[in-house]
CSV table of C-alpha atoms in Angstrom, one decimal:
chain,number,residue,atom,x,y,z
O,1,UNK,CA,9.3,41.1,8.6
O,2,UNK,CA,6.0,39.7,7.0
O,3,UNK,CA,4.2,37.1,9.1
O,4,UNK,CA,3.9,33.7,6.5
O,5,UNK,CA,1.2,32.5,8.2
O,6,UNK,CA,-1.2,36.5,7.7
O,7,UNK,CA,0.1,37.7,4.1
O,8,UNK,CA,-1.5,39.3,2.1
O,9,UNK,CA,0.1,39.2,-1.2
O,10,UNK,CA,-0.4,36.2,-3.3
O,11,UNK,CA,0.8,33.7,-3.1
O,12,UNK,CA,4.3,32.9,-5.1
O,13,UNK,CA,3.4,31.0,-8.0
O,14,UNK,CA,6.0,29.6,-11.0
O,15,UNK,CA,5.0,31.4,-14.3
O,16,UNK,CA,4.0,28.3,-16.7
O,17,UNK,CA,1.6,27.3,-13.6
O,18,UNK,CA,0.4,30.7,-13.8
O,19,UNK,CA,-0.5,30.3,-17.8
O,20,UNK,CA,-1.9,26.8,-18.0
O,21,UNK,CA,-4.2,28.2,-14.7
O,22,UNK,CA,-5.4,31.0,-17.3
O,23,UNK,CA,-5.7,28.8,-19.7
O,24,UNK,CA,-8.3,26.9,-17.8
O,25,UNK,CA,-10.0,30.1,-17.1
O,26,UNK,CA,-10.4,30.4,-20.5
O,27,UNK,CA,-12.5,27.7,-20.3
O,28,UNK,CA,-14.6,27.9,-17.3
O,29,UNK,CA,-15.3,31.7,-18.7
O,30,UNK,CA,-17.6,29.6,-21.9
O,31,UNK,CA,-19.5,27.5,-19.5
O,32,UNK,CA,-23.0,28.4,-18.9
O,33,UNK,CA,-24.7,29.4,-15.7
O,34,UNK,CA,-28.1,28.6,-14.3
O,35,UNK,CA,-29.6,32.7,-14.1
O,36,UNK,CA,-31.0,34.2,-11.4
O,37,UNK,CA,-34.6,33.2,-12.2
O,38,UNK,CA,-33.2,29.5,-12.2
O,39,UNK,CA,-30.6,28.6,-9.2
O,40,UNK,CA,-31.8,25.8,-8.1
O,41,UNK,CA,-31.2,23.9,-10.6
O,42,UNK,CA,-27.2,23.1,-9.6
O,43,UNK,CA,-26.2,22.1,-6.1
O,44,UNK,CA,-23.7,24.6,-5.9
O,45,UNK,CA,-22.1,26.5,-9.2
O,46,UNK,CA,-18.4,24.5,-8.6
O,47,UNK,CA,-20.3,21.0,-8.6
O,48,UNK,CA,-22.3,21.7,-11.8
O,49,UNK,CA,-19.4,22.6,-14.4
O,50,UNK,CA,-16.2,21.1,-13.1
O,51,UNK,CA,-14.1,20.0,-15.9
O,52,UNK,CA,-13.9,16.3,-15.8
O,53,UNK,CA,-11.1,15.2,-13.1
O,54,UNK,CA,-8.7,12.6,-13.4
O,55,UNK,CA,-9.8,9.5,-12.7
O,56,UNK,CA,-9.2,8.1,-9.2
O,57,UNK,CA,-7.3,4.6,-9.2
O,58,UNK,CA,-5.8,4.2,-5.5
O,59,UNK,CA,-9.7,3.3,-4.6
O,60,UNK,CA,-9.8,4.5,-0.8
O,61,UNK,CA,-13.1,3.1,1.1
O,62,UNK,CA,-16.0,5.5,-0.5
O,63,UNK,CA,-19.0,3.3,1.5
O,64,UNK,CA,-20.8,4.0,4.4
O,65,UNK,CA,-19.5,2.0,7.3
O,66,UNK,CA,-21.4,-0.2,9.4
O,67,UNK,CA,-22.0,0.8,12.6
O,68,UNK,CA,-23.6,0.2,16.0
O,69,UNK,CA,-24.4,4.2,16.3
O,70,UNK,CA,-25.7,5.6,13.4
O,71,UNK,CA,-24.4,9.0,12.6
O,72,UNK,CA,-27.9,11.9,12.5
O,73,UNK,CA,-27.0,12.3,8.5
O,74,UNK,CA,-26.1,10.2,5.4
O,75,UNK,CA,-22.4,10.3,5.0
O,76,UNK,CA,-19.7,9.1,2.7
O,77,UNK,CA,-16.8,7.4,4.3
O,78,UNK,CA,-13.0,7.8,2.7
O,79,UNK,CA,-10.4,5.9,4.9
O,80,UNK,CA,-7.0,6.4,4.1
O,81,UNK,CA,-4.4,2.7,3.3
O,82,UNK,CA,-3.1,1.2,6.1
O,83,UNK,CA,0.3,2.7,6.9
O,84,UNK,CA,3.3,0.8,5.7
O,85,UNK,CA,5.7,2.1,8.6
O,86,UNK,CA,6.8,0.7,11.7
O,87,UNK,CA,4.9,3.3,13.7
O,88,UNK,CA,2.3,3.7,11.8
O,89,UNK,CA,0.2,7.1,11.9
O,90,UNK,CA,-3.2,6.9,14.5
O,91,UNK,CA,-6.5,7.1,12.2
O,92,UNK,CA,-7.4,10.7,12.6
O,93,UNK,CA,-10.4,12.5,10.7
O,94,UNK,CA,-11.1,15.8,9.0
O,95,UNK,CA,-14.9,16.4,8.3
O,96,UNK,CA,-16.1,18.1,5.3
O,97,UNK,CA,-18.5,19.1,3.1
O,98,UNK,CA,-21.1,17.1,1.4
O,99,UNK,CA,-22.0,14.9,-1.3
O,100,UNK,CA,-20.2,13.0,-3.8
O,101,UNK,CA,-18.7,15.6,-5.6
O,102,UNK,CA,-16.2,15.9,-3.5
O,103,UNK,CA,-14.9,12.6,-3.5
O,104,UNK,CA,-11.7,13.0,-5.7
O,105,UNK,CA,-10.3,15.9,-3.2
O,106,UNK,CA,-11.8,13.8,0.2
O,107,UNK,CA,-10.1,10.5,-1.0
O,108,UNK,CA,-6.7,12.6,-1.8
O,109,UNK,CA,-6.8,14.3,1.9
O,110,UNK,CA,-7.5,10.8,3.1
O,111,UNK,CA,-4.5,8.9,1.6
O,112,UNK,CA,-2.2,12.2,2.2
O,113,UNK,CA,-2.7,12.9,6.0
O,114,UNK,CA,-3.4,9.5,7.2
O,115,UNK,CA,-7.0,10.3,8.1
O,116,UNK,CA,-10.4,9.3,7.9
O,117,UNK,CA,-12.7,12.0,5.9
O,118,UNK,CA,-16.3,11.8,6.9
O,119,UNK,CA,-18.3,13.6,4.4
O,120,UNK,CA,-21.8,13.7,6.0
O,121,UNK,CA,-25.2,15.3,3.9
O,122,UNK,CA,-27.2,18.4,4.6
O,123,UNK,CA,-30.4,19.5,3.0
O,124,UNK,CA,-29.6,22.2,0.5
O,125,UNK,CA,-31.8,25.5,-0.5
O,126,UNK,CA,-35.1,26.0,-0.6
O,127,UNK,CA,-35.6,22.9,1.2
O,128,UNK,CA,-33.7,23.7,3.4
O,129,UNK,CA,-32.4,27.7,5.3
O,130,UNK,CA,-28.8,28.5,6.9
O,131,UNK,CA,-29.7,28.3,10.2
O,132,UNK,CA,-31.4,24.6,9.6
O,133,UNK,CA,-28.1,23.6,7.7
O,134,UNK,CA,-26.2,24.8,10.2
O,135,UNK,CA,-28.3,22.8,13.0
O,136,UNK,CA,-28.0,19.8,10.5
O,137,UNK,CA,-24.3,19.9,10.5
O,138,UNK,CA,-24.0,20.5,14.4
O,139,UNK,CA,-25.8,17.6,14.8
O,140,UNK,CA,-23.4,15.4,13.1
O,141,UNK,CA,-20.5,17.1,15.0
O,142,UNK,CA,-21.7,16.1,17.9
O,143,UNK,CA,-22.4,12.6,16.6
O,144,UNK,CA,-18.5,12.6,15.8
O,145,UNK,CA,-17.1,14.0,18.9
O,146,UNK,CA,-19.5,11.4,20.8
O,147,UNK,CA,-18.2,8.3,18.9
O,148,UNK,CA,-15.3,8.8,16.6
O,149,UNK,CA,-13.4,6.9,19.3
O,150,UNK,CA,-15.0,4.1,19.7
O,151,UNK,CA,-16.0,4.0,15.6
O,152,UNK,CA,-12.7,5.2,14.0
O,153,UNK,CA,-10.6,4.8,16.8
O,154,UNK,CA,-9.4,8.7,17.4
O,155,UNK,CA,-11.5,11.4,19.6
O,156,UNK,CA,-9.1,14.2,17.9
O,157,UNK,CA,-11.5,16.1,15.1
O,158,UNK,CA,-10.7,18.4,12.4
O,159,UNK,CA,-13.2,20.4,10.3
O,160,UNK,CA,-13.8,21.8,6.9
O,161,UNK,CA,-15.4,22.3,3.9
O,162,UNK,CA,-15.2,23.7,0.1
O,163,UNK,CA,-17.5,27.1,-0.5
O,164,UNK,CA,-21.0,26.7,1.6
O,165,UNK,CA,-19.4,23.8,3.5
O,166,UNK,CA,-16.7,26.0,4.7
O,167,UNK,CA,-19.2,28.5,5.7
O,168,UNK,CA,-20.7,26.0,7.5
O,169,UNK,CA,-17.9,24.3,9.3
O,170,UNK,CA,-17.0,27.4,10.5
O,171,UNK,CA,-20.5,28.2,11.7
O,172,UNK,CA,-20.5,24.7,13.4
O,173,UNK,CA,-17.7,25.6,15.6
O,174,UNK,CA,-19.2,28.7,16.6
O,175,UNK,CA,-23.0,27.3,17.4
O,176,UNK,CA,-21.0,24.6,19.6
O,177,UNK,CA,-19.1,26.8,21.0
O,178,UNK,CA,-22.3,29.4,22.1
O,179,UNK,CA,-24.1,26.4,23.3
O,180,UNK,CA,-21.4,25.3,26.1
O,181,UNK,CA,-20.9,22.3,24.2
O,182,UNK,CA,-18.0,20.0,25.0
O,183,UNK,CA,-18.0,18.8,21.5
O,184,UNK,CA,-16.0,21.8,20.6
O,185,UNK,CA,-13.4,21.0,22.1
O,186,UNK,CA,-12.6,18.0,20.1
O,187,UNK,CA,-11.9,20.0,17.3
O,188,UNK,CA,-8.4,20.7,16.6
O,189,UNK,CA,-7.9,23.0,13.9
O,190,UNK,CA,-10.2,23.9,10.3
O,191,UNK,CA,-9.1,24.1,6.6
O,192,UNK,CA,-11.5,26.5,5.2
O,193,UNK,CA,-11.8,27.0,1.7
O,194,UNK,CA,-13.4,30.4,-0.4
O,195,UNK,CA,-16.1,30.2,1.8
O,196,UNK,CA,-19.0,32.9,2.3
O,197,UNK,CA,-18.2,34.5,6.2
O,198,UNK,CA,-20.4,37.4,5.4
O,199,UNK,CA,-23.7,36.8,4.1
O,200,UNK,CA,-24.3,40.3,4.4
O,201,UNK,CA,-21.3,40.7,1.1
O,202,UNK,CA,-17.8,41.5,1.7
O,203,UNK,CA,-16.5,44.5,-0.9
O,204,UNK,CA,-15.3,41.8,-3.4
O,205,UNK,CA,-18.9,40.0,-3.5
O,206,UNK,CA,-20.4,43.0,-3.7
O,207,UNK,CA,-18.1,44.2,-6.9
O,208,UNK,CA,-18.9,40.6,-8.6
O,209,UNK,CA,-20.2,40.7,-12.4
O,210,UNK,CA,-22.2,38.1,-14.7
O,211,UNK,CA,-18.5,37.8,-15.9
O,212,UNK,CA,-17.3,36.3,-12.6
O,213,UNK,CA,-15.9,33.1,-12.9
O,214,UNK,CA,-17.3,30.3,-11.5
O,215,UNK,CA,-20.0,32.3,-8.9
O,216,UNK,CA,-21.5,35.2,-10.9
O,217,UNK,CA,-23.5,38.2,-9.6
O,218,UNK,CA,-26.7,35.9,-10.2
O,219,UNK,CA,-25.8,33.4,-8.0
O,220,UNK,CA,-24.0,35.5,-5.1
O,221,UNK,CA,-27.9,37.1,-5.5
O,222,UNK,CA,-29.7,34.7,-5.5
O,223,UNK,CA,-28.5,31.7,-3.1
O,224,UNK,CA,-29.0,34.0,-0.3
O,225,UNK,CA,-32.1,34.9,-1.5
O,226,UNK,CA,-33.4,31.5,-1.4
O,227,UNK,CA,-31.7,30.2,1.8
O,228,UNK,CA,-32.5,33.3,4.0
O,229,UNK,CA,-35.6,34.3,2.6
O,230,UNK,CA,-37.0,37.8,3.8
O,231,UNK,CA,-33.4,38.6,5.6
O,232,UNK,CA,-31.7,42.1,4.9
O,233,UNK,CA,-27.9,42.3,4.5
O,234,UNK,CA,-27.5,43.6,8.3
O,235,UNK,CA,-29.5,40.5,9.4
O,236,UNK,CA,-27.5,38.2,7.2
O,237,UNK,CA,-24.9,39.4,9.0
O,238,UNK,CA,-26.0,38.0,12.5
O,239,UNK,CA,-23.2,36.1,14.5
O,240,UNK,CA,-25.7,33.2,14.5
O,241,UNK,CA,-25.3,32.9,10.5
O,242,UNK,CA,-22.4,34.8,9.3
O,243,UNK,CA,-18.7,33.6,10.8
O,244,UNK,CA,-16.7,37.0,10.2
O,245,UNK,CA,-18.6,39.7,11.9
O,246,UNK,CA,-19.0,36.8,15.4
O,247,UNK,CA,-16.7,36.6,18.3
O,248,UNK,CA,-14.4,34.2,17.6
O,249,UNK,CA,-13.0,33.7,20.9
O,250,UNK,CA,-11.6,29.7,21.3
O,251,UNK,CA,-11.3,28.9,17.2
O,252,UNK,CA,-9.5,26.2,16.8
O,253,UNK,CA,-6.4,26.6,14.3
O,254,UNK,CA,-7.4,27.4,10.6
O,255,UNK,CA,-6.5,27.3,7.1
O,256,UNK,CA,-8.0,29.7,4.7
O,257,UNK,CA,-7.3,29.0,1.3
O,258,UNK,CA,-9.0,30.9,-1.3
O,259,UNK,CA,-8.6,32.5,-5.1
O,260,UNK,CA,-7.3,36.0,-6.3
O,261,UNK,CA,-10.0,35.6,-8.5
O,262,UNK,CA,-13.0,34.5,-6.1
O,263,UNK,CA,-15.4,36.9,-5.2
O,264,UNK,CA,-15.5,35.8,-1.8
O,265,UNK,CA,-11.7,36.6,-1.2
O,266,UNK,CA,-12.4,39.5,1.3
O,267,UNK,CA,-14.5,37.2,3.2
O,268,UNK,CA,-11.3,35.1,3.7
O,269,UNK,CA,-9.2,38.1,4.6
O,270,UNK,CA,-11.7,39.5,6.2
O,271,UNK,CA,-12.3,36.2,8.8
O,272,UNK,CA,-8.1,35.5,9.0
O,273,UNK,CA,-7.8,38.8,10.0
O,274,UNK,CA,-10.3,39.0,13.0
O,275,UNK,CA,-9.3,35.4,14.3
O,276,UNK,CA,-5.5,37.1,14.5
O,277,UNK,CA,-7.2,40.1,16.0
O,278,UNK,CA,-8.7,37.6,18.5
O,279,UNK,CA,-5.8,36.2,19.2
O,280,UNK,CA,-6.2,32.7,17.5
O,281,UNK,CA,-3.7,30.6,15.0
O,282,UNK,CA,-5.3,31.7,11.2
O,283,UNK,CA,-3.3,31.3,8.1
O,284,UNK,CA,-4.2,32.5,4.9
O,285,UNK,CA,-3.4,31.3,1.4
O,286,UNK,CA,-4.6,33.9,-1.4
O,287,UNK,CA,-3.2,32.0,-5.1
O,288,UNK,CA,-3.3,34.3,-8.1
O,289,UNK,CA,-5.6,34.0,-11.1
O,290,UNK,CA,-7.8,31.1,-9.1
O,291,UNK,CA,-11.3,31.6,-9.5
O,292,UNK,CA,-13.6,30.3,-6.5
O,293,UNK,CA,-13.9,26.5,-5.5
O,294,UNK,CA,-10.5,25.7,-7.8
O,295,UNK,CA,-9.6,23.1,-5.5
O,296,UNK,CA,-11.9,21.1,-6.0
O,297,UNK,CA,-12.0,21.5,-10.1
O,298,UNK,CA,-9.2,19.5,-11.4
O,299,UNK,CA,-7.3,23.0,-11.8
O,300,UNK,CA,-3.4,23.8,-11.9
O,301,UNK,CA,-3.2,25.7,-9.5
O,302,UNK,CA,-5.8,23.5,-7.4
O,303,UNK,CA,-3.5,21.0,-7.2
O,304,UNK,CA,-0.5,22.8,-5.8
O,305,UNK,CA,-3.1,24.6,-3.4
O,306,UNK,CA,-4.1,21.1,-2.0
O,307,UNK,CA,-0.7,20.3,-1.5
O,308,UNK,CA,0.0,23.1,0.5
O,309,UNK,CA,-3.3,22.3,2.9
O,310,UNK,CA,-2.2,18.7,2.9
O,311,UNK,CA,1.8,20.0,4.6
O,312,UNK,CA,-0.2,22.7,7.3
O,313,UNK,CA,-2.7,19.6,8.2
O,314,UNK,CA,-0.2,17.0,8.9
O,315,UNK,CA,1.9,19.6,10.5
O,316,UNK,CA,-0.8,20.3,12.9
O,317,UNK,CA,-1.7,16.7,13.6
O,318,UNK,CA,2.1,15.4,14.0
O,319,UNK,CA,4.2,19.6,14.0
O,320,UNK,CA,7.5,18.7,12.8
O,321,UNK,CA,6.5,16.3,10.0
O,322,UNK,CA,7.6,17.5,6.5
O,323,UNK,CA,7.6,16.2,3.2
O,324,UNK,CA,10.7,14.1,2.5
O,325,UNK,CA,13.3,15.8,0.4
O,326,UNK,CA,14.3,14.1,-2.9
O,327,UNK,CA,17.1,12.0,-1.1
O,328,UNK,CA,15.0,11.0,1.0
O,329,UNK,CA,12.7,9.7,-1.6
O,330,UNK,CA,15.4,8.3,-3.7
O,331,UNK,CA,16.5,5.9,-0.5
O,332,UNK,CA,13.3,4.8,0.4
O,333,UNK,CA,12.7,4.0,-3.1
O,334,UNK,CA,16.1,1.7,-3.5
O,335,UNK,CA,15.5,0.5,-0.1
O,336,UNK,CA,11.8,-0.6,0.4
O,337,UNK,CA,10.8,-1.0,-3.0
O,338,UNK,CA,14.1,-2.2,-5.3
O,339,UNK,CA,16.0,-4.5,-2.4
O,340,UNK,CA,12.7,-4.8,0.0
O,341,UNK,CA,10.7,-5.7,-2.9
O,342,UNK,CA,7.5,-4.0,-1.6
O,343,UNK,CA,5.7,-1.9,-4.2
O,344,UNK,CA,2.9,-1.0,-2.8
O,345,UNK,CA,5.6,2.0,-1.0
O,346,UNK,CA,5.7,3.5,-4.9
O,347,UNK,CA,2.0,4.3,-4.1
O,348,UNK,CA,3.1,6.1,-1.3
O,349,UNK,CA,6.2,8.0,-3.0
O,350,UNK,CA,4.6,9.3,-6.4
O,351,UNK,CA,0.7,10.6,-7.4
O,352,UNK,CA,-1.5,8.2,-9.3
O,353,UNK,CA,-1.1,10.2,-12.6
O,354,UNK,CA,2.7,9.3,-12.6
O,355,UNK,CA,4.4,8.9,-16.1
O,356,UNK,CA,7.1,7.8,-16.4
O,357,UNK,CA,9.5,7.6,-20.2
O,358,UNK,CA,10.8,3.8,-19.7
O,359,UNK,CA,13.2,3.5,-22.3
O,360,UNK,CA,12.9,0.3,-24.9
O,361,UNK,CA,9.4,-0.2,-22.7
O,362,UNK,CA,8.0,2.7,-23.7
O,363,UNK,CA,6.1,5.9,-21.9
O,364,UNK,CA,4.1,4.2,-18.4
O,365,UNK,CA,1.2,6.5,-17.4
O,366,UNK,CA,0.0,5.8,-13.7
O,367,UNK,CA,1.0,3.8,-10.2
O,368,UNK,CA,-0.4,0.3,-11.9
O,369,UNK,CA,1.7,0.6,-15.2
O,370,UNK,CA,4.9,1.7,-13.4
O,371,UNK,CA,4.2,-1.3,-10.6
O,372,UNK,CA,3.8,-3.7,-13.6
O,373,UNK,CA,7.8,-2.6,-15.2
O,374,UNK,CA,9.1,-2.9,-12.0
O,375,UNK,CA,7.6,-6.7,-11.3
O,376,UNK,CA,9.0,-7.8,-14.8
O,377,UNK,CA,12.5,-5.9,-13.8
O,378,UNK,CA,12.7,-6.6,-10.7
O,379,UNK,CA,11.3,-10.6,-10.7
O,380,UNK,CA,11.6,-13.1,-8.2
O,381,UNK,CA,12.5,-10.2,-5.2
O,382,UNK,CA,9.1,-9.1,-4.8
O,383,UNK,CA,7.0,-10.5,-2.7
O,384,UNK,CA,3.6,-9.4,-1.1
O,385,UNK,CA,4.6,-9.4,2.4
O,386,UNK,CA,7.8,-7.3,2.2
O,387,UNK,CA,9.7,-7.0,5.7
O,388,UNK,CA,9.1,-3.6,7.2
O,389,UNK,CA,12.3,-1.7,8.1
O,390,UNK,CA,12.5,-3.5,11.7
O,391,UNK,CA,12.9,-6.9,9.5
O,392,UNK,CA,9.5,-8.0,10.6
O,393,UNK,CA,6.8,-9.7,7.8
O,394,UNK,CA,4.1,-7.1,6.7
O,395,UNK,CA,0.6,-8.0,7.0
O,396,UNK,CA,-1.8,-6.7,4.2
């Protein structure tokens, strides 16, 4: 019997999912790309020529907090809504990569797993090489493990990161690790996402073309060429830089999520398959016809794949906990929202993009609109300060 968590066929995707994710591909295959001679001039080829995402309305904490300790890099902040239950979930963080680019995909984790994302800066190529990213990126980790108790009120840690940031948060966990640091051992798992685990080129890096989507033969070229300047592929391929070909005794739990189409899929097979070799919890998520870094560009198939990393993260943080089944949904909806009168749960129970055919009112498109028909349905029952399910006022 196939092991879900290590398979290596795709993963099983409905067909019309399948044809709007090529019909994207369509698109990303027009859009230029900086040459060879030129790749600088993007911070990474995903960030440059992402279609334009949705827009984000739940508005989760993007600033910088204030604090006492300052972490040893810029960061962006995204906290997740208080929790509306009785019990409500402990603040818990997952780290990832850098920048603002990632802010649509940070804020969803955020408001999906309860958690507090922590996205913190690192120089990027020529200015900076691997090895001083990586040392850049250990430093905050150990920033984290040091104070995320007293600062976000959790010492439990979780790592990741989208193309070079899952490289790095992979090579993070190692460096602490080889260094005897206790730090490590705050980590509890890792969502990894098409990241580069063998600088040195896995077959399907190797085999990449100009026609490539996404990361062509000119970038997979020329990034390494710039970040480890004078290296060979065997030295590229030292444990110190390159996650796959290291001992990976003591990884922490990990996600690998990564396209069919993504010339860096056989470094995610590649690194699931040693850390089950080595013993350690790996699961690996290969989704047909995704090109690399499709999580985090507004794709079809990007947002089924997220959905999938959202159910194994709050599985590891709380195992047992499952999405509720339509029932489920359905009850809480009549309970807390239509009789309770709280409609700040119908954030919780439905995406921001909602819509919604209401009748004689019309089509509703999004959480504010639909929150708008049920006030003027619904009247004089709501009230700000609903009672939670113990009958006990809710503070907001």
């Amino acid at each position: 019997m196939p092991d879900p968590t290590f398979d290596l066929r795709l993963q099983d995707v409905a067909p019309a999912l399948l044809e709007a994710q090529r019909e994207v591909n369509a698109v990303l295959a027009k859009m230029p790309h900086p040459g060879r001679a030129d790749p600088r001039r993007a911070r990474s080829p995903a960030c440059r020529h992402r279609p334009q995402p949705r827009p984000d309305r739940s508005e989760p904490d993007r600033t910088p907090r204030r604090r006492t300790r300052r972490p040893p890099a810029a960061a962006r902040v995204h906290a997740a809504r208080a929790t509306r239950g009785p019990l409500p979930h402990p603040r818990r963080r997952l780290g990832r990569r850098s920048t603002g680019d990632d802010d649509l995909v940070n804020d969803r984790l955020a408001r999906a797993t309860g958690t507090i994302v922590v996205s913190p800066e690192y120089r990027l190529a020529p200015e900076a090489t691997i090895p001083e990213q990586i040392e850049e990126t250990v430093a905050v980790a150990r920033w984290l493990a040091r104070h995320a108790t007293a600062e976000f009120g959790t010492g439990r840690l979780l790592i990741g990161g989208i193309s070079a940031g899952a490289h790095l948060a992979a090579a993070t966990l190692l460096a602490l690790r080889d260094a005897g640091d206790p730090a490590f051992g705050a980590f509890a798992g890792a969502y990894l996402d098409c990241g580069i685990y063998d600088l040195g080129l896995s077959p399907s890096a190797a085999a990449a073309t100009e026609d490539s989507l996404v990361l062509t033969r000119s970038w997979i070229d020329g990034l390494p060429d710039l970040a480890l300047p004078g290296h060979t592929p065997e030295q590229r391929r030292a444990p110190q830089l390159s996650p796959a070909p290291a001992d990976l005794t003591g990884f922490p739990p990990a996600l690998l999520t990564v396209g069919d189409l993504d010339p860096l899929r056989d470094d995610a097979i590649l690194l699931a398959a040693r850390l089950r070799l080595a013993g350690r919890v790996a699961r690996l998520e290969i989704w047909p016809e995704a090109p690399h870094a499709f999580t985090d560009l507004a794709t079809p198939l990007g947002d089924v794949a997220l959905d999938s990393a959202i159910a194994w993260l709050n599985d590891l943080l709380e195992p047992g906990r499952t999405a509720p089944g339509p029932a489920a949904v359905v009850h809480r909806f009549v309970t807390e929202v239509v009789n309770g009168g709280d409609l700040d749960v119908v954030g919780e129970l439905w995406h921001d993009d909602l819509a919604w055919h209401a009748g004689s009112a019309g089509d509703l498109h999004g959480i504010e609109a639909y929150q708008a028909a049920l006030r003027a349905a619904i009247g004089g029952r709501l009230h700000r300060h609903a009672p939670d399910r113990a009958g006990h006022p809710r503070r907001r």
